Amino acid sequence: MMEAEKKNTEDTPNSGLRIDIVSCVPRLLDSFFDHSILKRAKDAGHAEVVIHDLRDYSIQKQKQIDDYAFGGGAGMVLGIETIARCIRNLQSIRVYDDIIYMTPDGERFQQKMANRLSMSKNLLILCGHYKGIDERVREHFITKEISIGDYVLSGGELPAAVVSDALIRLIPGVLNDETSALTDSFQDNLLAPPVYTRPADFEGWKVPDVLLSGHEKKINDWRMEQSIKRTQERRPDLLH
Ligand code: ADE
């Protein structure tokens, strides 16, 4: 086995979601996944994110992973040979529910997609860089292409982190209060209502009385009204 193949073969301790992310700038992602709820999710065995350096799979002396585009122009393109070695190696260890490529021309990432993907066991996410990847990778290996919005970032790492965060927080037990992911904005196509904490009066700026009333039904009704009002004002498209 080559060095890269020996690494990262351990399984997620408990059943949960495992995400393998393949990147040519893996250090961009390290600190993100070593902090916040993602670290807690990992420590509790709910989820595991393993980052793989694409260069480890290059067989070229200089560990080159990109090349000029056939036909000229277009800048450097990530080549199929190294990516194929990497994906095939990972596939020899586990079966992936999806092999995802982060790209601005993919399907727009939304809460519904997050809900669906969070039920996966194993996901592989390939981060693009430079002017993209050889189209044959997309045709023959990739099962899902995801965009996080209509703007172009310089690589797929931040989008991969965004998607991983959105999925992992949905796994039961990851958030302290299990209902809190269910009351997020976009679940039920409604934006979340405003929230307040102490003090109830800050320099005359008061918290709505109903929230201090202790009357659960009234509070829930108020929150629903506020959600609908907010959605109408800010994102009427969600209501159609
Ligand atoms: N890579 C570069 N820009 C991206 C975007 N908007 N979404 C997903 N991947 C990307």
Coordinates of N, CA and C in Angstrom, one line a residue, residues 13-235:
P13 N -16.3 5.3 15.0 CA -16.5 4.4 16.2 C -17.9 4.0 16.3
N14 N -18.9 4.9 16.4 CA -20.3 4.4 16.5 C -20.9 4.6 15.1
S15 N -22.1 4.1 15.0 CA -22.8 4.3 13.7 C -23.0 5.8 13.6
G16 N -22.9 6.4 12.5 CA -23.0 7.8 12.3 C -22.6 8.2 10.9
L17 N -22.5 9.4 10.6 CA -22.1 9.9 9.3 C -20.6 10.0 9.2
R18 N -20.0 9.5 8.2 CA -18.6 9.7 7.9 C -18.5 10.5 6.6
I19 N -17.7 11.5 6.6 CA -17.5 12.3 5.4 C -16.0 12.3 5.1
D20 N -15.6 11.8 4.0 CA -14.2 11.9 3.5 C -14.1 13.1 2.5
I21 N -13.2 14.0 2.8 CA -13.1 15.2 2.0 C -11.7 15.1 1.3
V22 N -11.7 15.2 0.0 CA -10.5 15.2 -0.8 C -10.2 16.6 -1.3
S23 N -9.0 17.1 -0.9 CA -8.6 18.5 -1.2 C -7.2 18.6 -1.6
C24 N -6.8 19.6 -2.4 CA -5.4 19.8 -2.6 C -4.8 20.9 -1.7
V25 N -5.7 21.4 -0.8 CA -5.2 22.3 0.2 C -5.8 21.9 1.6
P26 N -5.5 20.7 2.0 CA -6.2 20.1 3.2 C -6.1 21.0 4.4
R27 N -5.0 21.7 4.5 CA -4.8 22.5 5.8 C -5.9 23.6 5.9
L28 N -6.5 24.0 4.8 CA -7.5 25.0 4.9 C -8.7 24.5 5.8
L29 N -8.8 23.2 5.8 CA -10.0 22.6 6.5 C -9.8 22.2 7.9
D30 N -8.5 21.9 8.3 CA -8.2 21.3 9.6 C -8.8 22.1 10.7
S31 N -8.6 23.4 10.8 CA -9.0 24.1 12.0 C -10.5 24.2 12.1
F32 N -11.1 24.2 10.9 CA -12.6 24.3 10.9 C -13.2 23.0 11.6
F33 N -12.7 21.9 11.2 CA -13.2 20.6 11.8 C -12.7 20.3 13.2
D34 N -11.7 21.0 13.6 CA -11.2 20.7 15.0 C -11.8 21.6 16.0
H35 N -12.8 22.4 15.6 CA -13.5 23.2 16.6 C -15.0 23.1 16.5
S36 N -15.7 23.8 17.3 CA -17.1 23.9 17.3 C -17.9 22.6 17.5
I37 N -19.1 22.6 17.1 CA -19.9 21.4 17.3 C -19.4 20.2 16.5
L38 N -18.6 20.5 15.5 CA -18.1 19.4 14.7 C -17.2 18.5 15.5
K39 N -16.4 19.2 16.3 CA -15.4 18.4 17.1 C -16.2 17.6 18.1
R40 N -17.2 18.2 18.7 CA -18.0 17.5 19.7 C -18.7 16.3 19.1
A41 N -19.2 16.5 17.9 CA -19.9 15.4 17.2 C -19.0 14.3 16.9
K42 N -17.7 14.6 16.6 CA -16.7 13.6 16.4 C -16.4 12.9 17.7
D43 N -16.1 13.7 18.7 CA -15.8 13.1 20.0 C -16.9 12.1 20.5
A44 N -18.1 12.5 20.2 CA -19.2 11.7 20.7 C -19.5 10.5 19.8
G45 N -18.8 10.4 18.7 CA -19.0 9.3 17.7 C -20.2 9.5 16.8
H46 N -20.8 10.7 16.7 CA -21.9 10.9 15.8 C -21.5 11.1 14.4
A47 N -20.3 11.6 14.2 CA -19.8 11.9 12.9 C -18.3 12.0 12.8
E48 N -17.8 11.7 11.7 CA -16.4 11.8 11.5 C -16.1 12.4 10.1
V49 N -15.2 13.4 10.2 CA -14.8 14.0 8.9 C -13.3 13.7 8.8
V50 N -12.9 13.1 7.6 CA -11.5 12.8 7.4 C -11.1 13.5 6.1
I51 N -10.0 14.2 6.3 CA -9.5 15.1 5.2 C -8.3 14.4 4.5
H52 N -8.4 14.3 3.2 CA -7.3 13.6 2.4 C -6.7 14.6 1.5
D53 N -5.3 14.5 1.5 CA -4.6 15.4 0.6 C -4.4 14.7 -0.8
L54 N -5.0 15.4 -1.8 CA -5.0 14.8 -3.1 C -3.6 14.5 -3.6
R55 N -2.6 15.4 -3.2 CA -1.3 15.2 -3.6 C -0.6 13.9 -3.2
D56 N -1.1 13.3 -2.1 CA -0.6 12.0 -1.6 C -0.8 10.9 -2.6
Y57 N -1.8 11.2 -3.5 CA -2.1 10.1 -4.5 C -1.4 10.4 -5.9
S58 N -0.7 11.4 -6.0 CA 0.0 11.7 -7.2 C 1.2 10.8 -7.4
I59 N 1.4 10.2 -8.6 CA 2.6 9.4 -8.8 C 3.7 10.1 -9.4
Q60 N 3.5 11.4 -9.6 CA 4.5 12.2 -10.3 C 5.6 12.6 -9.3
K61 N 6.8 12.8 -9.8 CA 7.9 13.2 -8.9 C 7.6 14.4 -8.1
Q62 N 7.2 15.4 -8.7 CA 6.9 16.7 -8.0 C 5.5 16.7 -7.4
K63 N 4.9 15.6 -7.3 CA 3.5 15.5 -6.7 C 2.5 16.4 -7.5
Q64 N 2.8 16.6 -8.8 CA 1.9 17.5 -9.6 C 0.5 16.8 -9.7
I65 N -0.5 17.6 -9.6 CA -1.9 17.1 -9.7 C -2.7 17.8 -10.8
D66 N -2.1 18.8 -11.4 CA -2.8 19.6 -12.4 C -2.0 19.7 -13.7
D67 N -2.7 20.1 -14.8 CA -2.0 20.2 -16.0 C -2.7 21.2 -16.9
Y68 N -2.1 21.6 -18.0 CA -2.7 22.5 -19.0 C -3.9 21.9 -19.6
A69 N -4.9 22.8 -19.9 CA -6.1 22.3 -20.6 C -5.8 22.0 -22.0
F70 N -6.3 20.8 -22.5 CA -6.3 20.5 -23.9 C -7.0 21.6 -24.6
G71 N -6.5 22.1 -25.8 CA -7.2 23.1 -26.5 C -6.8 24.5 -26.1
G72 N -6.0 24.6 -25.0 CA -5.5 25.9 -24.6 C -6.4 26.7 -23.7
G73 N -6.0 27.8 -23.2 CA -6.8 28.6 -22.3 C -7.2 27.9 -21.1
A74 N -8.2 28.5 -20.4 CA -8.8 27.8 -19.2 C -8.0 27.6 -18.0
G75 N -6.7 27.9 -18.0 CA -5.8 27.7 -16.9 C -5.6 26.2 -16.6
M76 N -5.1 26.0 -15.3 CA -4.7 24.6 -15.0 C -6.0 23.8 -14.6
V77 N -5.9 22.5 -14.9 CA -7.1 21.6 -14.7 C -6.6 20.4 -13.8
L78 N -7.3 20.1 -12.8 CA -7.0 18.9 -12.0 C -7.2 17.6 -12.9
G79 N -6.1 16.8 -12.9 CA -6.1 15.6 -13.8 C -6.9 14.4 -13.3
I80 N -7.3 13.6 -14.2 CA -8.1 12.4 -13.8 C -7.3 11.3 -13.1
E81 N -6.0 11.2 -13.5 CA -5.3 10.0 -13.0 C -5.1 10.0 -11.4
T82 N -4.7 11.2 -10.9 CA -4.6 11.2 -9.4 C -5.9 11.1 -8.7
I83 N -6.9 11.8 -9.3 CA -8.2 11.8 -8.6 C -8.8 10.3 -8.7
A84 N -8.6 9.6 -9.8 CA -9.1 8.3 -9.9 C -8.4 7.4 -8.9
R85 N -7.1 7.5 -8.7 CA -6.4 6.7 -7.7 C -6.9 6.9 -6.4
C86 N -7.2 8.2 -6.1 CA -7.7 8.6 -4.7 C -9.1 8.0 -4.5
I87 N -10.0 8.3 -5.4 CA -11.3 7.8 -5.2 C -11.4 6.3 -5.2
R88 N -10.7 5.6 -6.1 CA -10.7 4.1 -6.1 C -10.2 3.6 -4.8
N89 N -9.1 4.2 -4.3 CA -8.6 3.7 -3.0 C -9.6 3.9 -1.9
L90 N -10.3 5.0 -1.8 CA -11.3 5.2 -0.8 C -12.5 4.3 -1.0
Q91 N -12.8 4.0 -2.2 CA -13.9 3.1 -2.5 C -13.6 1.6 -2.2
S92 N -12.3 1.3 -2.1 CA -11.9 0.0 -1.8 C -12.1 -0.3 -0.3
I93 N -12.2 0.8 0.5 CA -12.4 0.7 1.9 C -13.8 0.8 2.4
R94 N -14.6 1.6 1.7 CA -16.0 1.7 2.1 C -16.9 2.1 0.9
V95 N -18.2 1.8 1.0 CA -19.1 2.1 0.0 C -19.7 3.5 0.2
Y96 N -19.7 4.3 -0.7 CA -20.2 5.7 -0.5 C -21.6 5.8 -1.0
D97 N -22.4 6.5 -0.2 CA -23.8 6.8 -0.7 C -23.7 7.8 -1.8
D98 N -22.8 8.7 -1.8 CA -22.7 9.7 -2.8 C -21.2 10.1 -2.9
I99 N -20.8 10.4 -4.1 CA -19.5 11.0 -4.4 C -19.8 12.4 -4.9
I100 N -19.5 13.4 -4.1 CA -20.0 14.7 -4.4 C -18.8 15.6 -4.9
Y101 N -19.1 16.4 -5.9 CA -18.2 17.4 -6.4 C -18.7 18.8 -6.1
M102 N -17.9 19.6 -5.4 CA -18.4 21.0 -5.1 C -18.0 21.8 -6.3
T103 N -19.1 22.4 -6.8 CA -18.8 23.3 -8.0 C -20.0 24.3 -8.2
P104 N -19.6 25.5 -8.7 CA -20.7 26.5 -8.8 C -21.8 26.1 -9.8
D105 N -21.5 25.1 -10.7 CA -22.5 24.7 -11.6 C -23.3 23.5 -11.2
G106 N -23.2 23.2 -9.9 CA -23.9 22.0 -9.4 C -25.3 22.4 -8.9
E107 N -26.1 21.5 -8.3 CA -27.4 21.7 -7.8 C -27.3 22.6 -6.6
R108 N -28.2 23.6 -6.5 CA -28.1 24.5 -5.4 C -28.4 23.9 -4.0
F109 N -27.5 24.0 -3.1 CA -27.6 23.4 -1.8 C -28.7 24.1 -1.0
Q110 N -29.6 23.3 -0.5 CA -30.7 23.9 0.3 C -31.0 22.9 1.5
Q111 N -31.8 23.4 2.4 CA -32.1 22.6 3.6 C -32.6 21.2 3.3
K112 N -33.5 21.1 2.3 CA -34.0 19.8 2.0 C -32.9 18.8 1.6
M113 N -32.0 19.3 0.8 CA -30.9 18.5 0.4 C -30.0 18.1 1.6
A114 N -29.8 19.0 2.5 CA -29.1 18.8 3.8 C -29.8 17.7 4.6
N115 N -31.1 17.8 4.7 CA -31.9 16.8 5.5 C -31.7 15.4 4.9
R116 N -31.7 15.3 3.5 CA -31.6 14.0 2.9 C -30.2 13.5 3.0
L117 N -29.2 14.3 2.8 CA -27.8 13.8 2.8 C -27.4 13.5 4.2
S118 N -28.0 14.1 5.2 CA -27.6 13.8 6.6 C -27.9 12.4 7.0
M119 N -28.8 11.8 6.3 CA -29.1 10.4 6.6 C -28.2 9.4 6.0
S120 N -27.1 9.9 5.3 CA -26.2 9.0 4.6 C -25.3 8.3 5.7
K121 N -24.6 7.3 5.3 CA -23.5 6.6 6.2 C -22.2 7.2 5.8
N122 N -21.9 7.1 4.5 CA -20.6 7.5 4.0 C -20.7 8.5 2.8
L123 N -20.1 9.6 2.9 CA -20.0 10.5 1.8 C -18.6 10.9 1.4
L124 N -18.3 11.0 0.2 CA -17.0 11.5 -0.3 C -17.2 12.8 -1.0
I125 N -16.5 13.8 -0.5 CA -16.6 15.1 -1.2 C -15.3 15.5 -1.8
L126 N -15.3 15.8 -3.1 CA -14.2 16.2 -3.8 C -14.2 17.7 -4.0
C127 N -13.1 18.4 -3.6 CA -13.1 19.9 -3.7 C -12.3 20.2 -5.0
G128 N -12.9 21.0 -5.8 CA -12.2 21.5 -7.0 C -11.3 22.6 -6.7
H129 N -10.4 22.9 -7.7 CA -9.5 24.0 -7.6 C -9.1 24.5 -8.9
Y130 N -8.3 25.5 -9.1 CA -7.9 26.0 -10.4 C -9.1 26.2 -11.3
K131 N -9.0 25.8 -12.5 CA -10.1 26.0 -13.4 C -11.0 24.8 -13.5
G132 N -10.9 23.9 -12.5 CA -11.9 22.8 -12.5 C -11.2 21.5 -12.6
I133 N -11.9 20.4 -12.8 CA -11.4 19.1 -12.9 C -11.7 18.5 -14.3
D134 N -10.9 17.6 -14.7 CA -11.1 16.9 -16.0 C -12.6 16.4 -16.0
E135 N -13.3 16.7 -17.1 CA -14.7 16.4 -17.2 C -15.0 14.9 -17.0
R136 N -14.0 14.0 -17.3 CA -14.2 12.6 -17.2 C -14.4 12.2 -15.7
V137 N -13.8 12.9 -14.8 CA -14.0 12.6 -13.4 C -15.5 12.8 -13.1
R138 N -16.1 13.9 -13.6 CA -17.5 14.2 -13.3 C -18.4 13.1 -13.9
E139 N -18.0 12.7 -15.1 CA -18.9 11.7 -15.8 C -18.8 10.3 -15.2
H140 N -17.7 9.9 -14.7 CA -17.5 8.5 -14.3 C -17.4 8.3 -12.8
F141 N -17.1 9.3 -12.0 CA -17.0 9.0 -10.6 C -18.0 9.8 -9.8
I142 N -18.4 11.0 -10.2 CA -19.2 11.9 -9.4 C -20.7 11.5 -9.5
T143 N -21.3 11.4 -8.3 CA -22.8 11.0 -8.4 C -23.7 12.3 -8.0
K144 N -23.0 13.3 -7.5 CA -23.8 14.5 -7.1 C -22.9 15.7 -7.2
E145 N -23.4 16.8 -7.8 CA -22.7 18.0 -7.9 C -23.4 19.1 -7.1
I146 N -22.7 19.8 -6.2 CA -23.4 20.7 -5.3 C -22.8 22.1 -5.4
S147 N -23.6 23.1 -5.6 CA -23.2 24.5 -5.5 C -23.8 25.1 -4.2
I148 N -23.0 25.9 -3.5 CA -23.6 26.6 -2.3 C -24.1 28.0 -2.6
G149 N -24.1 28.4 -3.9 CA -24.7 29.7 -4.3 C -24.1 30.2 -5.6
D150 N -24.7 31.2 -6.1 CA -24.3 31.7 -7.4 C -23.2 32.7 -7.3
Y151 N -22.0 32.2 -6.9 CA -20.8 33.0 -6.8 C -19.7 32.1 -6.9
V152 N -18.5 32.5 -7.3 CA -17.4 31.6 -7.5 C -16.4 31.8 -6.5
L153 N -16.1 30.8 -5.7 CA -15.0 30.8 -4.7 C -13.7 30.2 -5.4
S154 N -12.6 30.4 -4.7 CA -11.4 29.9 -5.3 C -11.1 28.4 -5.1
G155 N -12.0 27.7 -4.4 CA -11.8 26.3 -4.2 C -13.1 25.7 -3.6
G156 N -13.2 24.4 -3.6 CA -14.4 23.7 -3.0 C -14.3 23.5 -1.5
E157 N -13.2 24.0 -0.9 CA -13.0 23.6 0.6 C -14.1 24.3 1.4
L158 N -14.2 25.6 1.2 CA -15.3 26.3 2.1 C -16.6 25.7 1.8
P159 N -17.0 25.5 0.5 CA -18.3 24.8 0.3 C -18.4 23.5 0.9
A160 N -17.3 22.7 0.9 CA -17.4 21.3 1.5 C -17.6 21.5 3.0
A161 N -17.0 22.5 3.6 CA -17.1 22.7 5.1 C -18.6 23.2 5.4
V162 N -19.1 24.0 4.5 CA -20.5 24.5 4.7 C -21.5 23.3 4.7
V163 N -21.3 22.4 3.7 CA -22.2 21.3 3.5 C -22.0 20.3 4.7
S164 N -20.8 20.1 5.1 CA -20.6 19.1 6.2 C -21.2 19.7 7.5
D165 N -21.0 20.9 7.8 CA -21.6 21.6 9.0 C -23.1 21.4 8.9
A166 N -23.7 21.7 7.8 CA -25.2 21.7 7.7 C -25.7 20.2 7.9
L167 N -24.9 19.2 7.5 CA -25.4 17.8 7.6 C -25.2 17.4 9.1
I168 N -24.0 17.7 9.6 CA -23.7 17.1 10.9 C -24.6 17.6 12.0
R169 N -24.9 18.9 11.9 CA -25.8 19.4 13.0 C -27.2 18.8 13.0
L170 N -27.5 18.2 11.9 CA -28.9 17.5 11.9 C -28.9 16.1 12.5
I171 N -27.7 15.6 12.7 CA -27.7 14.2 13.2 C -28.2 14.2 14.7
P172 N -29.2 13.4 15.0 CA -29.8 13.4 16.4 C -28.6 13.2 17.4
G173 N -28.7 14.0 18.4 CA -27.7 14.0 19.5 C -26.6 14.9 19.3
V174 N -26.4 15.5 18.1 CA -25.2 16.4 17.9 C -25.5 17.7 18.6
L175 N -26.7 18.2 18.5 CA -27.0 19.5 19.2 C -27.5 19.1 20.6
N176 N -27.3 20.0 21.5 CA -27.7 19.7 22.9 C -29.2 19.5 23.0
D177 N -30.0 20.4 22.4 CA -31.4 20.3 22.5 C -31.8 19.8 21.1
E178 N -32.2 18.5 21.1 CA -32.5 17.9 19.8 C -33.5 18.6 18.9
T179 N -34.4 19.3 19.6 CA -35.4 20.0 18.7 C -34.8 21.2 18.1
S180 N -33.6 21.7 18.5 CA -33.2 23.0 17.9 C -32.9 22.9 16.4
A181 N -32.4 21.8 15.9 CA -32.2 21.8 14.5 C -33.6 21.8 13.7
L182 N -34.6 21.2 14.4 CA -35.9 21.2 13.7 C -36.5 22.6 13.7
T183 N -36.2 23.4 14.6 CA -36.7 24.8 14.6 C -35.9 25.8 13.8
D184 N -34.8 25.3 13.2 CA -34.0 26.2 12.4 C -34.8 26.9 11.3
S185 N -34.3 28.0 10.8 CA -34.9 28.6 9.6 C -34.8 27.6 8.5
F186 N -35.8 27.6 7.6 CA -35.8 26.8 6.4 C -36.5 25.4 6.6
Q187 N -36.5 24.9 7.8 CA -37.2 23.7 8.1 C -38.7 24.2 8.0
D188 N -39.6 23.5 7.3 CA -40.9 24.0 7.0 C -41.0 25.2 6.2
N189 N -39.9 25.5 5.5 CA -40.0 26.7 4.6 C -40.3 28.0 5.3
L190 N -40.0 28.1 6.6 CA -40.2 29.3 7.3 C -38.9 29.8 8.0
L191 N -38.7 31.1 8.0 CA -37.5 31.6 8.7 C -37.8 31.5 10.2
A192 N -36.7 31.4 11.0 CA -36.9 31.3 12.4 C -37.3 32.6 13.0
P193 N -38.1 32.6 14.1 CA -38.6 33.8 14.8 C -37.4 34.5 15.6
P194 N -37.6 35.8 16.0 CA -36.5 36.4 16.8 C -36.4 35.8 18.1
V195 N -35.2 35.8 18.7 CA -35.0 35.3 20.1 C -34.4 36.4 20.9
Y196 N -34.6 36.3 22.2 CA -34.1 37.3 23.2 C -33.5 36.5 24.4
T197 N -32.6 37.2 25.1 CA -32.2 36.7 26.4 C -32.0 37.9 27.4
R198 N -31.6 37.6 28.6 CA -31.5 38.7 29.6 C -30.5 39.7 29.2
P199 N -30.7 41.0 29.6 CA -31.8 41.5 30.4 C -33.1 41.7 29.6
A200 N -34.2 41.7 30.3 CA -35.5 41.9 29.7 C -35.7 43.3 29.2
D201 N -34.9 44.2 29.9 CA -35.0 45.6 29.5 C -33.6 46.1 29.4
F202 N -33.1 46.4 28.2 CA -31.8 47.0 28.0 C -31.9 48.5 27.6
E203 N -31.6 49.4 28.5 CA -31.7 50.8 28.2 C -33.0 51.2 27.6
G204 N -34.1 50.6 28.0 CA -35.4 50.9 27.5 C -35.9 50.0 26.3
W205 N -34.9 49.2 25.8 CA -35.3 48.3 24.7 C -35.8 47.0 25.3
K206 N -37.1 46.8 25.1 CA -37.7 45.7 25.9 C -38.0 44.5 25.1
V207 N -37.9 43.4 25.8 CA -38.3 42.1 25.2 C -39.8 42.0 25.1
P208 N -40.4 41.5 24.0 CA -41.9 41.4 23.9 C -42.4 40.7 25.2
D209 N -43.5 41.3 25.7 CA -44.1 40.9 26.9 C -44.5 39.4 26.9
V210 N -45.0 38.9 25.8 CA -45.5 37.6 25.7 C -44.4 36.5 26.0
L211 N -43.2 36.9 25.7 CA -42.1 35.9 26.0 C -41.8 35.8 27.5
L212 N -42.3 36.8 28.3 CA -42.1 36.8 29.7 C -43.3 36.3 30.4
S213 N -44.4 35.9 29.7 CA -45.6 35.6 30.3 C -45.7 34.2 30.9
G214 N -44.8 33.3 30.4 CA -44.8 31.9 30.9 C -45.9 31.1 30.3
H215 N -46.7 31.7 29.4 CA -47.8 31.0 28.8 C -47.4 30.4 27.5
E216 N -47.2 29.0 27.6 CA -46.6 28.3 26.5 C -47.3 28.4 25.1
K217 N -48.6 28.3 25.2 CA -49.4 28.4 23.9 C -49.2 29.7 23.3
K218 N -49.4 30.8 24.1 CA -49.3 32.1 23.6 C -47.9 32.4 23.0
I219 N -46.9 31.8 23.7 CA -45.5 32.0 23.2 C -45.3 31.3 21.8
N220 N -45.8 30.0 21.8 CA -45.7 29.3 20.5 C -46.5 30.0 19.4
D221 N -47.7 30.5 19.7 CA -48.4 31.2 18.6 C -47.7 32.5 18.2
W222 N -47.1 33.2 19.1 CA -46.4 34.4 18.8 C -45.2 34.1 17.9
R223 N -44.5 33.0 18.2 CA -43.3 32.6 17.5 C -43.7 32.2 16.0
M224 N -44.8 31.5 15.9 CA -45.3 31.1 14.6 C -45.7 32.4 13.8
E225 N -46.4 33.3 14.4 CA -46.8 34.6 13.7 C -45.5 35.3 13.2
Q226 N -44.5 35.4 14.1 CA -43.3 36.1 13.8 C -42.5 35.4 12.6
S227 N -42.6 34.1 12.7 CA -41.9 33.3 11.6 C -42.6 33.6 10.2
I228 N -43.9 33.6 10.2 CA -44.6 33.9 9.0 C -44.3 35.3 8.5
K229 N -44.4 36.3 9.5 CA -44.2 37.7 9.1 C -42.8 37.9 8.5
R230 N -41.8 37.3 9.2 CA -40.4 37.4 8.7 C -40.2 36.8 7.3
T231 N -40.9 35.7 7.2 CA -40.7 35.0 5.9 C -41.4 35.9 4.8
Q232 N -42.6 36.4 5.1 CA -43.3 37.2 4.1 C -42.4 38.5 3.8
E233 N -41.8 39.1 4.8 CA -41.1 40.3 4.5 C -39.7 40.0 3.8
R234 N -39.0 38.9 4.3 CA -37.7 38.7 3.8 C -37.5 37.7 2.7
R235 N -38.3 36.7 2.7 CA -38.2 35.6 1.7 C -39.5 35.1 1.3

